[in-house]
C-alpha cells in the first residue's frame, strides 16, 4: 500500500496577504502541515501543490517535495480542492507513480498533528472507508439559531425555540484541516463521495477558521493552549 500527503497551497490570498507562508508563532504557517505529515511517518510522498515560487521554496526547505507547479486551470478562483487533487494524482500517474490512499492537508492548519493523521488513516484503512474527515461540534445548537427580519429576531426553527439544548441532537461541522481518502474511490466519483465520510471528532480548542487578523490571533492563542505554551 502506498500513500501520499498533498498540501494545497495556492498563492495570492486576498484577505490575509501571503497567508500560506505568513509567520505563525515563529515559522511560516504551512510548515506546521508539512511537519505533521512528515512526522506521521505513514506517507510515501509529502508534496505541496502550489502555483507560487516563494511557497514552493519554503515548502522544499521544510522537507516537502514540489515535483511540479500547479496549472493555471487549478490556480484560479474557480478551481475546487477536488480539481487540485485530481490534477496531482493524474500528473503522478503520468510519471508512473500511483497511490492507494491520500491525505489532503490545508496549509493554514497548525492544529493538524501527526497523531491525528495517523488515526484518520488507520480508520480509513481498517473500515475500508471512502473518506475520513475531522469535525467539531457547534458550540451552540444551530437548531435554535435566529435570523433578522424587519429589524426583529426570528427563530429559524420555531419548533425548537423552547427546547433545552441537551434535548437537541448534537450537530457538527467540518474542521477545515484535512481529509483522508481511498484514492480509487475518490477518483471514481471525483471527490463527491456517495457513501460520505467517517468522522474524527476534534475539540473546539483545536479548531479555528483563519480568515482575518482576529482569527489569526485566536489561532495562535489556541495553539499555545494545545501545547501548554505561555
mmCIF file of C-alpha atoms in Angstrom:
data_model
loop_
_atom_site.group_PDB
_atom_site.id
_atom_site.type_symbol
_atom_site.label_atom_id
_atom_site.label_comp_id
_atom_site.label_asym_id
_atom_site.label_seq_id
_atom_site.Cartn_x
_atom_site.Cartn_y
_atom_site.Cartn_z
ATOM 1 C CA UNK A 1 0.000 0.000 0.000
ATOM 2 C CA UNK A 2 1.263 3.459 -0.859
ATOM 3 C CA UNK A 3 0.031 6.835 0.334
ATOM 4 C CA UNK A 4 0.575 10.493 -0.398
ATOM 5 C CA UNK A 5 0.008 13.671 1.582
ATOM 6 C CA UNK A 6 -0.999 16.598 -0.623
ATOM 7 C CA UNK A 7 -0.792 20.078 0.879
ATOM 8 C CA UNK A 8 -2.798 22.506 -1.247
ATOM 9 C CA UNK A 9 -1.217 25.961 -1.123
ATOM 10 C CA UNK A 10 -2.285 28.409 -3.794
ATOM 11 C CA UNK A 11 -0.651 31.839 -3.843
ATOM 12 C CA UNK A 12 -2.456 35.177 -3.930
ATOM 13 C CA UNK A 13 -4.562 35.206 -0.767
ATOM 14 C CA UNK A 14 -6.652 38.382 -0.708
ATOM 15 C CA UNK A 15 -7.973 38.650 2.871
ATOM 16 C CA UNK A 16 -4.622 37.839 4.502
ATOM 17 C CA UNK A 17 -1.723 38.617 2.131
ATOM 18 C CA UNK A 18 0.703 35.694 1.685
ATOM 19 C CA UNK A 19 -1.477 33.762 4.136
ATOM 20 C CA UNK A 20 0.018 30.341 3.448
ATOM 21 C CA UNK A 21 3.542 31.434 4.381
ATOM 22 C CA UNK A 22 2.740 34.133 6.948
ATOM 23 C CA UNK A 23 4.642 33.781 10.233
ATOM 24 C CA UNK A 24 2.711 31.784 12.824
ATOM 25 C CA UNK A 25 4.482 31.722 16.188
ATOM 26 C CA UNK A 26 7.932 31.790 14.661
ATOM 27 C CA UNK A 27 7.680 29.995 11.314
ATOM 28 C CA UNK A 28 5.624 30.010 8.112
ATOM 29 C CA UNK A 29 2.227 28.518 8.869
ATOM 30 C CA UNK A 30 2.496 25.978 6.032
ATOM 31 C CA UNK A 31 5.437 24.382 7.855
ATOM 32 C CA UNK A 32 3.105 23.013 10.535
ATOM 33 C CA UNK A 33 1.168 20.973 7.964
ATOM 34 C CA UNK A 34 4.359 19.744 6.310
ATOM 35 C CA UNK A 35 5.963 18.771 9.611
ATOM 36 C CA UNK A 36 2.843 16.912 10.771
ATOM 37 C CA UNK A 37 2.722 14.885 7.553
ATOM 38 C CA UNK A 38 6.431 14.063 7.674
ATOM 39 C CA UNK A 39 6.368 13.204 11.376
ATOM 40 C CA UNK A 40 3.425 10.832 10.883
ATOM 41 C CA UNK A 41 5.792 8.503 9.025
ATOM 42 C CA UNK A 42 2.957 6.929 7.041
ATOM 43 C CA UNK A 43 3.265 8.722 3.704
ATOM 44 C CA UNK A 44 5.466 7.629 0.811
ATOM 45 C CA UNK A 45 5.303 11.181 -0.521
ATOM 46 C CA UNK A 46 4.625 14.531 1.156
ATOM 47 C CA UNK A 47 4.130 17.129 -1.552
ATOM 48 C CA UNK A 48 2.884 20.683 -1.907
ATOM 49 C CA UNK A 49 0.681 21.711 -4.817
ATOM 50 C CA UNK A 50 1.243 25.403 -5.484
ATOM 51 C CA UNK A 51 1.477 27.970 -8.243
ATOM 52 C CA UNK A 52 3.728 30.262 -6.187
ATOM 53 C CA UNK A 53 7.532 30.051 -6.349
ATOM 54 C CA UNK A 54 8.006 31.514 -2.864
ATOM 55 C CA UNK A 55 5.658 28.944 -1.347
ATOM 56 C CA UNK A 56 7.474 26.206 -3.264
ATOM 57 C CA UNK A 57 10.830 27.388 -1.924
ATOM 58 C CA UNK A 58 9.631 27.413 1.698
ATOM 59 C CA UNK A 59 7.944 24.029 1.266
ATOM 60 C CA UNK A 60 11.125 22.418 -0.020
ATOM 61 C CA UNK A 61 13.157 23.857 2.851
ATOM 62 C CA UNK A 62 10.615 22.359 5.270
ATOM 63 C CA UNK A 63 11.127 18.920 3.736
ATOM 64 C CA UNK A 64 8.225 18.605 1.317
ATOM 65 C CA UNK A 65 8.570 17.873 -2.376
ATOM 66 C CA UNK A 66 7.285 20.146 -5.121
ATOM 67 C CA UNK A 67 7.773 17.952 -8.190
ATOM 68 C CA UNK A 68 5.666 20.208 -10.428
ATOM 69 C CA UNK A 69 3.837 23.508 -10.244
ATOM 70 C CA UNK A 70 0.073 23.792 -10.269
ATOM 71 C CA UNK A 71 -1.501 24.534 -13.656
ATOM 72 C CA UNK A 72 -3.255 27.803 -14.461
ATOM 73 C CA UNK A 73 -6.563 25.964 -14.567
ATOM 74 C CA UNK A 74 -6.298 24.774 -10.964
ATOM 75 C CA UNK A 75 -4.774 28.019 -9.703
ATOM 76 C CA UNK A 76 -7.705 30.306 -10.493
ATOM 77 C CA UNK A 77 -10.519 31.368 -8.161
ATOM 78 C CA UNK A 78 -12.933 28.791 -9.542
ATOM 79 C CA UNK A 79 -10.902 25.603 -9.126
ATOM 80 C CA UNK A 80 -12.018 23.332 -6.303
ATOM 81 C CA UNK A 81 -9.819 21.356 -3.942
ATOM 82 C CA UNK A 82 -11.039 18.194 -5.691
ATOM 83 C CA UNK A 83 -9.819 19.623 -9.014
ATOM 84 C CA UNK A 84 -6.380 20.159 -7.485
ATOM 85 C CA UNK A 85 -6.245 16.649 -6.028
ATOM 86 C CA UNK A 86 -7.257 15.081 -9.336
ATOM 87 C CA UNK A 87 -4.554 17.040 -11.136
ATOM 88 C CA UNK A 88 -1.919 15.871 -8.654
ATOM 89 C CA UNK A 89 -2.963 12.216 -8.931
ATOM 90 C CA UNK A 90 -3.100 12.326 -12.725
ATOM 91 C CA UNK A 91 0.285 14.066 -13.010
ATOM 92 C CA UNK A 92 1.950 11.478 -10.774
ATOM 93 C CA UNK A 93 0.288 8.695 -12.752
ATOM 94 C CA UNK A 94 1.766 10.057 -15.981
ATOM 95 C CA UNK A 95 5.167 9.820 -14.298
ATOM 96 C CA UNK A 96 4.472 6.195 -13.373
ATOM 97 C CA UNK A 97 3.553 6.692 -9.700
ATOM 98 C CA UNK A 98 0.196 5.703 -8.225
ATOM 99 C CA UNK A 99 -1.134 5.726 -4.658
ATOM 100 C CA UNK A 100 -3.734 3.736 -2.746
ATOM 101 C CA UNK A 101 -4.503 6.394 -0.126
ATOM 102 C CA UNK A 102 -4.093 10.132 0.205
ATOM 103 C CA UNK A 103 -4.459 12.895 2.733
ATOM 104 C CA UNK A 104 -5.370 16.386 1.600
ATOM 105 C CA UNK A 105 -3.982 18.819 4.169
ATOM 106 C CA UNK A 106 -4.647 22.546 4.182
ATOM 107 C CA UNK A 107 -1.620 24.831 4.536
ATOM 108 C CA UNK A 108 -3.166 27.024 7.251
ATOM 109 C CA UNK A 109 -3.962 24.221 9.683
ATOM 110 C CA UNK A 110 -1.426 24.320 12.539
ATOM 111 C CA UNK A 111 -3.683 22.119 14.685
ATOM 112 C CA UNK A 112 -3.081 19.148 12.402
ATOM 113 C CA UNK A 113 -0.751 16.713 14.154
ATOM 114 C CA UNK A 114 0.997 13.506 13.217
ATOM 115 C CA UNK A 115 -1.217 11.612 15.661
ATOM 116 C CA UNK A 116 -4.421 12.944 14.084
ATOM 117 C CA UNK A 117 -3.228 11.996 10.616
ATOM 118 C CA UNK A 118 -2.208 8.505 11.739
ATOM 119 C CA UNK A 119 -5.552 7.982 13.483
ATOM 120 C CA UNK A 120 -7.501 9.138 10.425
ATOM 121 C CA UNK A 121 -5.535 6.977 8.001
ATOM 122 C CA UNK A 122 -5.860 3.981 10.320
ATOM 123 C CA UNK A 123 -9.649 4.389 10.387
ATOM 124 C CA UNK A 124 -9.721 4.840 6.608
ATOM 125 C CA UNK A 125 -7.924 1.564 6.007
ATOM 126 C CA UNK A 126 -9.491 -0.566 8.740
ATOM 127 C CA UNK A 127 -13.045 0.500 7.897
ATOM 128 C CA UNK A 128 -12.419 0.380 4.139
ATOM 129 C CA UNK A 129 -13.962 3.857 4.081
ATOM 130 C CA UNK A 130 -14.046 6.230 1.152
ATOM 131 C CA UNK A 131 -13.031 9.187 3.285
ATOM 132 C CA UNK A 132 -12.335 10.391 6.816
ATOM 133 C CA UNK A 133 -12.952 13.958 7.997
ATOM 134 C CA UNK A 134 -12.190 15.727 11.288
ATOM 135 C CA UNK A 135 -15.253 17.523 12.643
ATOM 136 C CA UNK A 136 -16.121 19.688 15.651
ATOM 137 C CA UNK A 137 -19.475 20.147 17.352
ATOM 138 C CA UNK A 138 -21.218 23.514 17.184
ATOM 139 C CA UNK A 139 -20.722 25.370 20.465
ATOM 140 C CA UNK A 140 -24.394 26.474 20.392
ATOM 141 C CA UNK A 141 -27.237 24.395 18.884
ATOM 142 C CA UNK A 142 -27.858 25.552 15.288
ATOM 143 C CA UNK A 143 -31.443 24.342 15.713
ATOM 144 C CA UNK A 144 -32.043 27.399 17.929
ATOM 145 C CA UNK A 145 -30.467 29.854 15.507
ATOM 146 C CA UNK A 146 -32.122 33.154 14.594
ATOM 147 C CA UNK A 147 -32.244 35.469 11.620
ATOM 148 C CA UNK A 148 -33.117 39.162 11.448
ATOM 149 C CA UNK A 149 -36.233 40.194 9.533
ATOM 150 C CA UNK A 150 -37.731 43.673 9.639
ATOM 151 C CA UNK A 151 -35.285 44.596 12.421
ATOM 152 C CA UNK A 152 -36.513 41.773 14.630
ATOM 153 C CA UNK A 153 -35.023 38.444 15.665
ATOM 154 C CA UNK A 154 -36.904 35.461 14.270
ATOM 155 C CA UNK A 155 -36.195 31.826 15.144
ATOM 156 C CA UNK A 156 -35.211 29.910 12.030
ATOM 157 C CA UNK A 157 -36.765 26.787 13.535
ATOM 158 C CA UNK A 158 -39.579 27.962 15.859
ATOM 159 C CA UNK A 159 -40.365 24.401 16.890
ATOM 160 C CA UNK A 160 -37.036 24.313 18.747
ATOM 161 C CA UNK A 161 -37.329 27.697 20.463
ATOM 162 C CA UNK A 162 -38.320 26.294 23.860
ATOM 163 C CA UNK A 163 -36.404 23.041 23.743
ATOM 164 C CA UNK A 164 -33.492 22.502 26.091
ATOM 165 C CA UNK A 165 -30.073 22.387 24.466
ATOM 166 C CA UNK A 166 -29.448 18.902 25.840
ATOM 167 C CA UNK A 167 -32.601 17.643 24.143
ATOM 168 C CA UNK A 168 -31.400 18.675 20.687
ATOM 169 C CA UNK A 169 -29.243 16.457 18.512
ATOM 170 C CA UNK A 170 -25.551 17.369 18.538
ATOM 171 C CA UNK A 171 -24.528 18.793 15.181
ATOM 172 C CA UNK A 172 -21.022 19.001 13.747
ATOM 173 C CA UNK A 173 -19.162 20.934 11.078
ATOM 174 C CA UNK A 174 -16.006 20.373 9.063
ATOM 175 C CA UNK A 175 -12.837 21.484 10.892
ATOM 176 C CA UNK A 176 -11.315 22.639 7.595
ATOM 177 C CA UNK A 177 -7.972 20.976 8.366
ATOM 178 C CA UNK A 178 -7.508 17.764 6.373
ATOM 179 C CA UNK A 179 -9.302 14.900 4.623
ATOM 180 C CA UNK A 180 -8.168 11.326 4.041
ATOM 181 C CA UNK A 181 -9.264 9.320 1.022
ATOM 182 C CA UNK A 182 -9.201 5.939 -0.602
ATOM 183 C CA UNK A 183 -7.746 7.061 -3.940
ATOM 184 C CA UNK A 184 -9.634 4.578 -6.113
ATOM 185 C CA UNK A 185 -12.981 5.534 -4.579
ATOM 186 C CA UNK A 186 -12.125 9.242 -4.771
ATOM 187 C CA UNK A 187 -11.272 9.064 -8.451
ATOM 188 C CA UNK A 188 -14.431 7.197 -9.409
ATOM 189 C CA UNK A 189 -16.648 9.999 -8.117
ATOM 190 C CA UNK A 190 -14.085 12.840 -8.423
ATOM 191 C CA UNK A 191 -14.379 13.598 -4.725
ATOM 192 C CA UNK A 192 -18.162 13.526 -4.365
ATOM 193 C CA UNK A 193 -18.189 10.511 -2.062
ATOM 194 C CA UNK A 194 -21.579 8.755 -2.331
ATOM 195 C CA UNK A 195 -21.135 6.928 0.990
ATOM 196 C CA UNK A 196 -19.849 10.000 2.834
ATOM 197 C CA UNK A 197 -17.068 10.385 5.387
ATOM 198 C CA UNK A 198 -16.242 8.637 8.631
ATOM 199 C CA UNK A 199 -15.773 11.349 11.309
ATOM 200 C CA UNK A 200 -12.996 12.072 13.747
ATOM 201 C CA UNK A 201 -14.235 14.416 16.483
ATOM 202 C CA UNK A 202 -11.845 17.231 17.408
ATOM 203 C CA UNK A 203 -12.208 19.526 20.462
ATOM 204 C CA UNK A 204 -13.182 23.150 19.831
ATOM 205 C CA UNK A 205 -9.908 24.309 21.381
ATOM 206 C CA UNK A 206 -8.076 22.762 18.414
ATOM 207 C CA UNK A 207 -10.183 24.256 15.646
ATOM 208 C CA UNK A 208 -10.079 27.784 14.229
ATOM 209 C CA UNK A 209 -11.013 29.203 10.837
ATOM 210 C CA UNK A 210 -8.364 31.731 9.800
ATOM 211 C CA UNK A 211 -9.908 34.339 7.522
ATOM 212 C CA UNK A 212 -8.775 37.627 9.103
ATOM 213 C CA UNK A 213 -6.276 39.077 11.585
ATOM 214 C CA UNK A 214 -8.536 38.382 14.585
ATOM 215 C CA UNK A 215 -8.852 34.736 13.554
ATOM 216 C CA UNK A 216 -5.078 34.578 13.279
ATOM 217 C CA UNK A 217 -4.586 35.816 16.836
ATOM 218 C CA UNK A 218 -7.217 33.395 18.148
ATOM 219 C CA UNK A 219 -5.483 30.530 16.357
ATOM 220 C CA UNK A 220 -2.161 31.444 17.967
ATOM 221 C CA UNK A 221 -3.807 31.569 21.390
ATOM 222 C CA UNK A 222 -5.471 28.175 20.890
ATOM 223 C CA UNK A 223 -2.250 26.665 19.589
ATOM 224 C CA UNK A 224 -0.414 27.797 22.703
ATOM 225 C CA UNK A 225 -3.171 26.259 24.803
ATOM 226 C CA UNK A 226 -2.886 22.983 22.917
ATOM 227 C CA UNK A 227 0.835 22.780 23.624
ATOM 228 C CA UNK A 228 0.682 24.483 27.042
ATOM 229 C CA UNK A 229 2.905 27.312 25.816
ATOM 230 C CA UNK A 230 2.940 30.559 27.809
#
